[in-house]
Amino acid sequence: MVSIDAAQLSTRELNIKLNALVEDNQDVKIINPRARHNVVVGILKKCQITVEGSLGYYCASLLDGPTVCIEGNSGWALGENLMNGVIRLSKDAGASVGASMRGGEIFVGRNAGARAGISMKGGTLIIKGNAGFLTGFMMQKGTIIVCGDVGDAVGDSMYEGVIYVGGKITSLGNDAKIANPTQTELSVIDKKLKKNNIAGSYKFKKIISEKKLYHFDKLERLEKSAI
Amino acid sequence: MCGVIGIIYKNTKELGLAPVGGDLIKMLTALEHRGKDSTGVTISGLDTQEDYIIRCRVDNKKSSISDLLLQTISKLGAVIKYSSFEKGFGKICINYEGEISELANNITLIEEVKVDSIGTNSEIVKDIGNAASLNNSHLIRDIKGTHGIGHVRMATESKIDISHAHPFWAYPFPDISVVHNGQLTNYHTLRRKYQDMGYRFQTGNDSEIISVFLAERLASGLSLDKAINESLDVLDGTFTYLVSTADAIGYAKDRWSAKPLVIMETENRVAIASEETALRSVFEEEIDRFEPQEKECMTWLV
């Protein structure tokens, strides 16, 4: 494993060096990130990246393939637009974790801020602790598993996808409703939690879209005339 | 986008005054990417012998203005212990037993003078540019105190000049000031209400209403905790703000959790900032950080 000291490099230099090492099939460890923004971005290859310390905004974003383990916290929008791969964060995530993610898995070891999984389009977002306001806001596909509590307006304006909550639901968002999870779903959750070393028995509630807000079959006036 | 920061030392009575100025500059430098239209700080708990510190700006096109200002202050019965005017920035230390509103109103009658703050143990220093230029012009780094707040501004709603830079002093309440990240949507309604009550506004910036609102609530007998709590319902729009008083710091975050804030606390001090990178610039040790959620507020005493 090759180690990069972030304190010695600008963000651009750090990302260029990281990409070069990954292209060279090296596993990389980043030390002293000191909550810097935009680190570990745009890597489109299977590889192992470890970060010792906290990250800032939009870190581990635009990824397709890597396994990124972060020993610390993250700022806003960790794993934004993740296509494939795994992101494991040991502590708290800021707001908008997993924004617009399309695949892969993000695991948050403690709590997540507001708008976790906003506009999610696939993949799995697992939060061991609590998640904040507007969890799964406008999500379109994918799975969010929150072992703890969720804040107000969970699943607001969601199109598709599913949110499982192990703890308390403060309130449901517009067009979100509670459904009963099937045995198969519960055993899938169980497997995913065990894989992330989460023990404990949770009574998961399932939140899905009521589908009263969107009507894809209704065309605009001009669209109708075009047919 | 803007950046807010705050720091408070909890054991200054036993350990002596702390390097608040240095901490604020470090944190503001780390947040420079959130805005560098203007930068400003309130430093409180200063070691001062006089009753009040006045921080103001004087239009130095006419050299007689500073003399007129000093005469105006003296006429009200204040004893001027110290005064300096450099590059248009004035600092005056006085002993004064009268009403602060009378003092402030009389000073602002002079058109060429803008008052940034009047405090018993605090002063506001703000200028155009980034943290480095604020420090170069005003030597913030060496100022010692008990607590302080700061702001880097990327202007969205009102013009870029020193008057519209944060922190905003709660005219005419000594030592109360606010830094704010966000936009208030009911600013004009609130401002009209407070103007009808007789309060004056120095600028057209929405953030100014927060400091006047809090100061008015404090003056009417509410605790800082309660005043901040009330603001969560009164203020509409997006906000994360920090308030500094003579002996405390507090924060509030809006109902949408729209603007960021993270906090690190040790036995001796609390640091608050828009981003963790600013906290890491003053905490060498690896400690946990806490992120407040929507509609949350908290205060710390010196």
XYZ file of C-alpha atoms in Angstrom:
529
model
C 0.000 0.000 0.000
C 1.278 3.447 -0.926
C 0.731 6.335 1.467
C -0.012 9.944 0.377
C 0.369 12.828 2.829
C -2.440 15.259 1.933
C -0.834 18.038 3.994
C 1.997 18.262 1.441
C -0.240 18.577 -1.647
C -2.902 20.804 -3.138
C -6.269 19.116 -3.730
C -5.602 18.896 -7.471
C -2.103 17.454 -6.970
C -3.525 14.944 -4.500
C -6.231 13.749 -6.898
C -3.803 13.514 -9.839
C -1.335 11.500 -7.739
C -4.114 9.263 -6.438
C -5.408 8.584 -9.946
C -1.903 7.768 -11.197
C -1.328 5.272 -8.355
C -4.698 3.640 -8.954
C -3.912 3.331 -12.691
C -0.732 1.577 -11.565
C -2.901 -0.950 -9.648
C -1.702 0.252 -6.236
C -3.767 0.340 -3.059
C -3.555 3.809 -1.538
C -3.739 5.289 1.954
C -4.310 9.055 2.390
C -3.153 10.645 5.637
C -3.772 14.168 7.046
C -6.819 15.029 4.911
C -7.947 17.538 7.589
C -11.525 17.743 6.261
C -10.441 18.937 2.799
C -13.080 19.154 0.036
C -13.238 17.277 -3.289
C -10.754 14.545 -2.398
C -10.912 11.012 -3.965
C -13.034 11.936 -6.989
C -13.475 10.629 -10.521
C -11.898 7.190 -10.064
C -13.376 4.674 -12.512
C -11.560 1.496 -11.516
C -11.700 -1.236 -8.876
C -9.148 -0.432 -6.177
C -8.731 -0.032 -2.418
C -8.416 3.479 -0.948
C -8.126 4.181 2.772
C -8.447 7.663 4.260
C -7.121 8.269 7.775
C -9.042 11.317 8.965
C -12.065 13.415 8.112
C -13.084 14.622 4.667
C -14.892 17.778 3.536
C -17.552 18.352 0.860
C -18.167 16.170 -2.227
C -15.514 13.641 -1.301
C -15.496 10.097 -2.731
C -17.829 11.373 -5.427
C -18.094 10.521 -9.147
C -16.692 7.041 -8.449
C -17.195 3.836 -10.405
C -15.581 0.805 -8.810
C -13.340 1.692 -5.849
C -13.694 0.555 -2.256
C -13.074 3.641 -0.097
C -12.732 3.310 3.691
C -12.748 6.571 5.656
C -11.690 6.679 9.302
C -13.441 9.891 10.317
C -16.320 12.189 9.402
C -17.375 13.596 6.086
C -18.851 16.946 5.038
C -21.774 17.404 2.640
C -22.554 15.028 -0.254
C -20.207 12.120 0.431
C -20.377 9.624 -2.458
C -22.306 11.968 -4.721
C -23.166 10.223 -8.025
C -21.593 6.898 -7.011
C -21.980 4.491 -9.946
C -20.470 1.367 -8.409
C -18.156 0.418 -5.551
C -18.263 0.720 -1.774
C -17.790 3.710 0.549
C -17.444 2.987 4.261
C -17.407 5.975 6.634
C -16.593 5.216 10.282
C -18.170 8.327 11.861
C -20.758 11.011 10.969
C -21.741 12.124 7.485
C -22.815 15.695 6.710
C -25.935 16.551 4.734
C -26.845 14.959 1.376
C -24.820 11.747 1.737
C -25.216 9.600 -1.384
C -26.806 12.413 -3.394
C -27.864 11.142 -6.844
C -26.045 7.832 -6.350
C -26.838 5.271 -9.054
C -25.260 2.084 -7.740
C -22.849 0.577 -5.222
C -23.111 0.871 -1.460
C -22.464 3.622 1.063
C -22.204 2.764 4.738
C -22.267 5.478 7.435
C -20.956 4.249 10.818
C -22.822 6.829 12.899
C -25.337 9.576 12.039
C -26.102 11.336 8.771
C -27.254 14.953 8.329
C -30.258 16.289 6.422
C -31.330 15.055 2.956
C -29.518 11.696 3.082
C -29.986 9.895 -0.254
C -31.456 12.968 -1.959
C -32.430 12.209 -5.569
C -30.983 8.699 -5.271
C -31.205 6.720 -8.500
C -29.968 3.311 -7.353
C -27.647 1.428 -5.002
C -27.857 1.053 -1.239
C -27.294 3.644 1.479
C -26.942 2.208 4.996
C -26.883 4.491 8.048
C -26.101 2.824 11.367
C -27.270 5.770 13.469
C -29.900 8.431 12.845
C -30.637 10.377 9.692
C -31.883 13.982 9.580
C -34.571 16.031 7.877
C -35.858 15.018 4.396
C -34.200 11.589 4.218
C -34.687 10.144 0.704
C -36.004 13.442 -0.654
C -37.078 12.946 -4.300
C -35.440 9.529 -4.507
C -36.117 7.705 -7.752
C -34.709 4.238 -7.164
C -32.529 2.306 -4.731
C -32.618 1.446 -1.047
C -31.973 3.452 2.102
C -31.616 1.590 5.402
C -31.559 3.728 8.561
C -31.064 1.667 11.734
C -31.815 4.622 14.020
C -34.390 7.405 13.847
C -35.241 9.681 10.933
C -36.170 13.381 11.138
C -39.159 15.174 9.646
C -40.517 14.592 6.142
C -38.870 11.265 5.365
C -39.377 10.170 1.749
C -40.799 13.522 0.677
C -41.737 13.524 -3.032
C -40.111 10.148 -3.640
C -40.892 8.524 -7.011
C -39.667 4.970 -6.524
C -37.232 3.156 -4.264
C -37.657 2.189 -0.659
C -36.581 3.474 2.756
C -36.363 1.174 5.781
C -36.276 2.762 9.229
C -35.332 0.785 12.358
C -36.085 3.553 14.867
C -38.574 6.367 15.219
C -40.095 8.179 12.231
C -40.605 11.828 13.199
C -42.953 12.464 10.275
C -43.609 11.282 6.728
C -43.008 13.609 3.794
C -45.531 14.476 1.074
C -46.613 11.447 -0.936
C -44.751 8.945 1.294
C -46.535 6.100 3.022
C -45.693 3.264 5.394
C -45.923 -0.267 4.024
C -45.226 -3.691 5.469
C -41.838 -5.184 4.629
C -41.947 -8.804 3.410
C -39.929 -11.605 5.025
C -37.640 -11.661 1.984
C -36.980 -7.943 2.303
C -36.232 -8.302 6.012
C -33.764 -11.112 5.404
C -32.030 -9.060 2.692
C -31.678 -6.158 5.163
C -30.379 -8.577 7.774
C -27.703 -9.848 5.396
C -26.647 -6.334 4.438
C -26.369 -5.309 8.104
C -24.388 -8.437 9.045
C -22.014 -7.759 6.162
C -21.376 -4.350 7.748
C -20.945 -5.875 11.237
C -24.171 -4.441 12.623
C -25.654 -6.729 15.220
C -28.935 -6.123 16.960
C -32.564 -6.701 16.231
C -34.393 -3.856 14.540
C -38.081 -3.688 13.716
C -37.814 -2.114 10.297
C -40.644 -0.055 8.936
C -40.849 0.367 5.173
C -41.529 3.685 3.459
C -42.527 3.913 -0.188
C -44.119 6.430 -2.521
C -47.875 6.787 -2.517
C -47.556 7.862 -6.186
C -50.141 10.602 -6.016
C -47.759 13.393 -6.912
C -46.390 12.309 -10.259
C -48.135 11.228 -13.434
C -45.713 10.211 -16.131
C -48.526 9.160 -18.471
C -49.934 12.681 -18.660
C -48.468 14.658 -21.514
C -48.113 18.395 -21.786
C -50.425 20.150 -24.243
C -47.675 20.665 -26.822
C -46.484 17.080 -26.432
C -49.976 15.793 -27.161
C -50.221 17.803 -30.352
C -46.879 16.357 -31.460
C -48.190 12.781 -31.369
C -22.559 31.367 0.103
C -20.922 32.683 3.244
C -18.952 31.193 6.105
C -19.517 31.686 9.817
C -17.191 30.819 12.683
C -17.084 31.203 16.444
C -14.766 30.324 19.293
C -15.258 30.507 23.050
C -12.775 29.738 25.803
C -14.449 28.426 28.933
C -11.756 28.780 31.605
C -10.346 32.242 30.987
C -11.056 33.305 34.586
C -8.489 30.759 35.814
C -6.195 30.562 32.804
C -6.213 34.182 31.614
C -7.245 35.656 28.273
C -6.956 33.435 25.217
C -5.593 33.973 21.684
C -9.068 34.535 20.207
C -7.865 36.874 17.424
C -5.358 34.319 16.161
C -7.926 31.512 16.209
C -10.471 33.608 14.305
C -7.980 34.523 11.566
C -6.913 30.873 11.165
C -10.515 29.714 10.862
C -11.514 32.507 8.479
C -8.497 31.740 6.298
C -9.583 28.087 6.117
C -13.044 29.214 4.981
C -11.854 31.712 2.371
C -13.377 29.620 -0.435
C -16.848 30.396 1.018
C -16.404 34.096 0.254
C -13.896 36.908 0.203
C -16.000 39.940 -0.656
C -15.547 41.024 2.931
C -14.364 39.540 6.214
C -15.124 40.589 9.771
C -14.848 39.593 13.418
C -16.269 40.426 16.813
C -13.737 39.846 19.581
C -15.154 39.873 23.102
C -13.835 39.682 26.656
C -11.108 42.203 25.869
C -8.860 43.464 28.644
C -10.082 47.050 28.897
C -10.095 49.693 31.639
C -12.649 52.009 30.048
C -16.442 51.763 30.054
C -16.905 51.521 26.286
C -14.975 50.855 23.091
C -16.336 52.575 19.975
C -15.339 51.188 16.579
C -16.248 53.410 13.670
C -15.332 54.482 10.177
C -14.675 58.103 9.363
C -14.733 59.563 5.882
C -11.173 60.872 5.916
C -11.620 63.200 2.957
C -12.190 65.901 5.532
C -9.623 65.878 8.333
C -11.895 67.821 10.677
C -14.440 64.974 10.933
C -12.499 63.033 13.559
C -12.223 66.206 15.672
C -15.952 66.824 15.280
C -16.617 63.221 16.331
C -14.472 63.533 19.467
C -16.119 66.866 20.338
C -19.578 65.310 19.919
C -18.659 62.481 22.273
C -17.146 64.866 24.856
C -20.207 67.111 24.747
C -22.341 64.200 25.951
C -20.234 64.010 29.111
C -17.979 61.164 28.042
C -14.305 61.178 28.991
C -12.139 60.122 26.054
C -9.269 57.956 27.267
C -7.940 56.826 23.923
C -8.560 57.571 20.293
C -6.920 56.538 17.056
C -7.848 57.104 13.427
C -6.008 55.125 10.804
C -6.903 54.852 7.124
C -10.451 55.864 7.946
C -10.934 53.391 10.806
C -11.492 54.879 14.245
C -11.180 53.333 17.699
C -12.231 55.398 20.698
C -12.193 54.248 24.342
C -14.347 56.273 26.722
C -15.710 56.445 30.222
C -19.386 57.317 29.991
C -22.357 57.107 32.299
C -25.163 58.104 29.947
C -27.412 56.126 27.632
C -25.692 54.259 24.800
C -28.581 55.007 22.447
C -28.031 58.736 22.985
C -24.316 58.365 22.313
C -24.894 56.273 19.172
C -27.651 58.549 17.850
C -25.487 61.628 18.272
C -22.491 60.041 16.581
C -24.557 58.886 13.611
C -25.880 62.436 13.155
C -22.462 63.120 11.633
C -23.029 61.937 8.081
C -19.388 61.029 7.456
C -19.200 58.635 10.436
C -20.398 55.020 10.422
C -20.486 53.171 13.750
C -19.469 49.510 13.542
C -19.832 48.744 17.249
C -20.063 50.099 20.764
C -19.143 47.551 23.395
C -18.152 47.247 27.032
C -15.658 44.460 26.377
C -15.968 43.813 22.662
C -15.245 45.337 19.295
C -16.216 44.614 15.714
C -13.585 44.881 13.021
C -14.652 44.349 9.422
C -13.222 45.230 6.042
C -13.367 44.436 2.338
C -11.254 41.454 1.273
C -10.127 38.190 2.835
C -8.871 37.214 6.283
C -5.230 37.875 5.456
C -5.964 41.452 4.396
C -8.177 41.989 7.468
C -5.288 40.872 9.640
C -2.735 42.969 7.735
C -4.826 46.126 8.057
C -6.103 45.675 11.607
C -3.635 43.340 13.396
C -6.324 40.936 14.588
C -4.009 37.985 15.182
C -2.542 39.263 18.450
C -5.800 40.329 20.117
C -6.599 38.341 23.237
C -10.075 37.814 24.669
C -12.539 35.191 25.839
C -14.658 34.603 22.750
C -15.360 35.799 19.247
C -17.291 35.270 16.045
C -16.342 35.861 12.430
C -17.656 35.836 8.886
C -16.497 35.561 5.300
C -18.992 36.982 2.831
C -19.987 36.107 -0.697
C -22.650 38.752 -1.237
C -26.031 37.688 -2.575
C -28.669 40.156 -1.422
C -27.106 43.541 -0.752
C -24.094 45.520 -1.833
C -20.447 44.897 -1.096
C -19.088 47.529 1.238
C -17.844 47.615 4.815
C -21.242 48.593 6.231
C -22.768 45.476 4.682
C -19.966 43.238 5.966
C -20.686 41.001 8.958
C -20.740 40.943 12.001
C -23.755 43.195 12.482
C -23.920 45.145 15.700
C -27.352 45.306 17.354
C -27.622 49.101 17.362
C -27.690 50.465 20.125
C -27.173 47.475 22.424
C -23.557 47.119 23.590
C -21.667 43.882 22.842
C -24.398 42.102 20.852
C -23.551 41.109 17.311
C -24.467 38.476 14.754
C -22.905 36.668 11.800
C -25.301 34.959 9.405
C -25.179 32.546 6.493
C -28.403 32.465 4.490
C -31.231 34.677 3.287
C -34.195 35.922 5.305
C -37.463 36.140 3.412
C -39.417 38.142 5.998
C -36.697 40.765 6.492
C -38.742 43.733 5.274
C -41.780 42.820 7.385
C -39.643 42.396 10.489
C -37.636 45.522 9.783
C -40.787 47.635 9.442
C -42.062 46.204 12.733
C -38.845 47.062 14.567
C -38.607 50.486 12.933
C -42.137 51.209 14.162
C -40.892 50.269 17.633
C -38.164 52.899 17.263
C -35.150 50.796 16.323
C -32.661 52.050 13.787
C -31.064 50.115 10.980
C -27.648 51.013 9.656
C -27.770 48.991 6.442
C -30.074 47.286 3.945
C -28.719 43.849 4.846
C -31.207 41.202 6.026
C -28.798 39.817 8.637
C -28.950 43.059 10.649
C -32.503 42.259 11.771
C -31.301 39.122 13.586
C -29.025 41.079 15.899
C -31.639 43.779 16.575
C -34.311 41.132 17.203
C -32.127 39.185 19.661
C -30.955 42.325 21.467
C -34.521 43.555 21.864
C -35.597 40.182 23.287
C -32.631 40.175 25.684
C -33.422 43.746 26.755
C -36.997 42.730 27.451
C -35.715 40.181 29.954
C -35.403 36.942 28.006
C -32.356 34.713 28.455
C -30.104 34.245 25.405
C -31.293 30.632 25.121
C -34.934 31.698 25.011
C -34.317 34.613 22.637
C -32.529 32.341 20.157
C -35.230 29.716 20.500
C -37.870 32.312 19.711
C -35.949 33.426 16.627
C -36.372 29.935 15.117
C -40.063 30.683 14.637
C -39.849 34.420 13.988
C -37.200 34.345 11.262
C -38.289 32.955 7.914
C -35.889 31.827 5.223
C -32.589 30.037 5.393
C -30.169 30.759 8.174
C -27.377 29.483 10.276
C -26.337 32.331 12.533
C -24.026 32.856 15.473
C -24.592 35.532 18.093
C -22.019 36.943 20.483
C -22.849 38.835 23.687
C -20.599 40.198 26.456
C -20.268 36.746 28.005
C -21.756 34.133 25.680
C -22.002 32.670 22.195
C -25.004 30.950 20.639
C -26.096 29.507 17.326
C -29.367 28.705 15.562
C -30.101 26.665 12.471
C -33.251 26.989 10.343
C -36.039 24.418 9.951
C -34.667 23.126 6.629
C -31.133 22.584 7.839
C -30.210 24.523 4.727
C -26.893 25.949 5.831
C -24.048 23.930 7.320
C -22.574 24.060 10.829
C -20.199 21.797 12.751
C -18.960 22.068 16.311
C -15.972 20.759 18.249
C -15.863 21.025 22.010
C -13.124 20.252 24.528
C -12.877 20.950 28.236
C -11.423 24.405 27.600
C -12.975 25.658 24.398
C -15.707 25.329 21.814
C -15.169 26.048 18.140
C -18.065 26.421 15.702
C -17.797 26.745 11.921
C -19.569 26.251 8.621
C -17.082 23.537 7.709
C -14.924 21.038 9.565
C -11.824 22.227 7.736
C -11.992 25.478 9.749
C -12.252 23.560 13.032
C -9.254 21.445 12.067
C -7.241 24.630 11.630
C -7.460 25.352 15.381
C -7.686 21.865 16.885
C -4.468 19.883 16.462
C -5.806 16.919 18.410
C -8.203 14.379 16.884
C -11.560 15.001 18.529
C -15.130 14.343 17.562
C -17.243 16.902 15.833
C -20.947 17.398 16.230
C -23.310 18.550 13.472
C -26.507 20.300 14.606
C -29.670 19.476 12.691
C -32.719 21.500 11.648
C -34.326 23.922 14.116
C -31.606 23.460 16.688
C -29.895 26.047 18.835
C -27.450 26.160 21.735
C -25.466 28.638 23.837
C -22.183 28.603 25.747
C -21.115 30.896 28.560
C -17.587 32.182 29.089
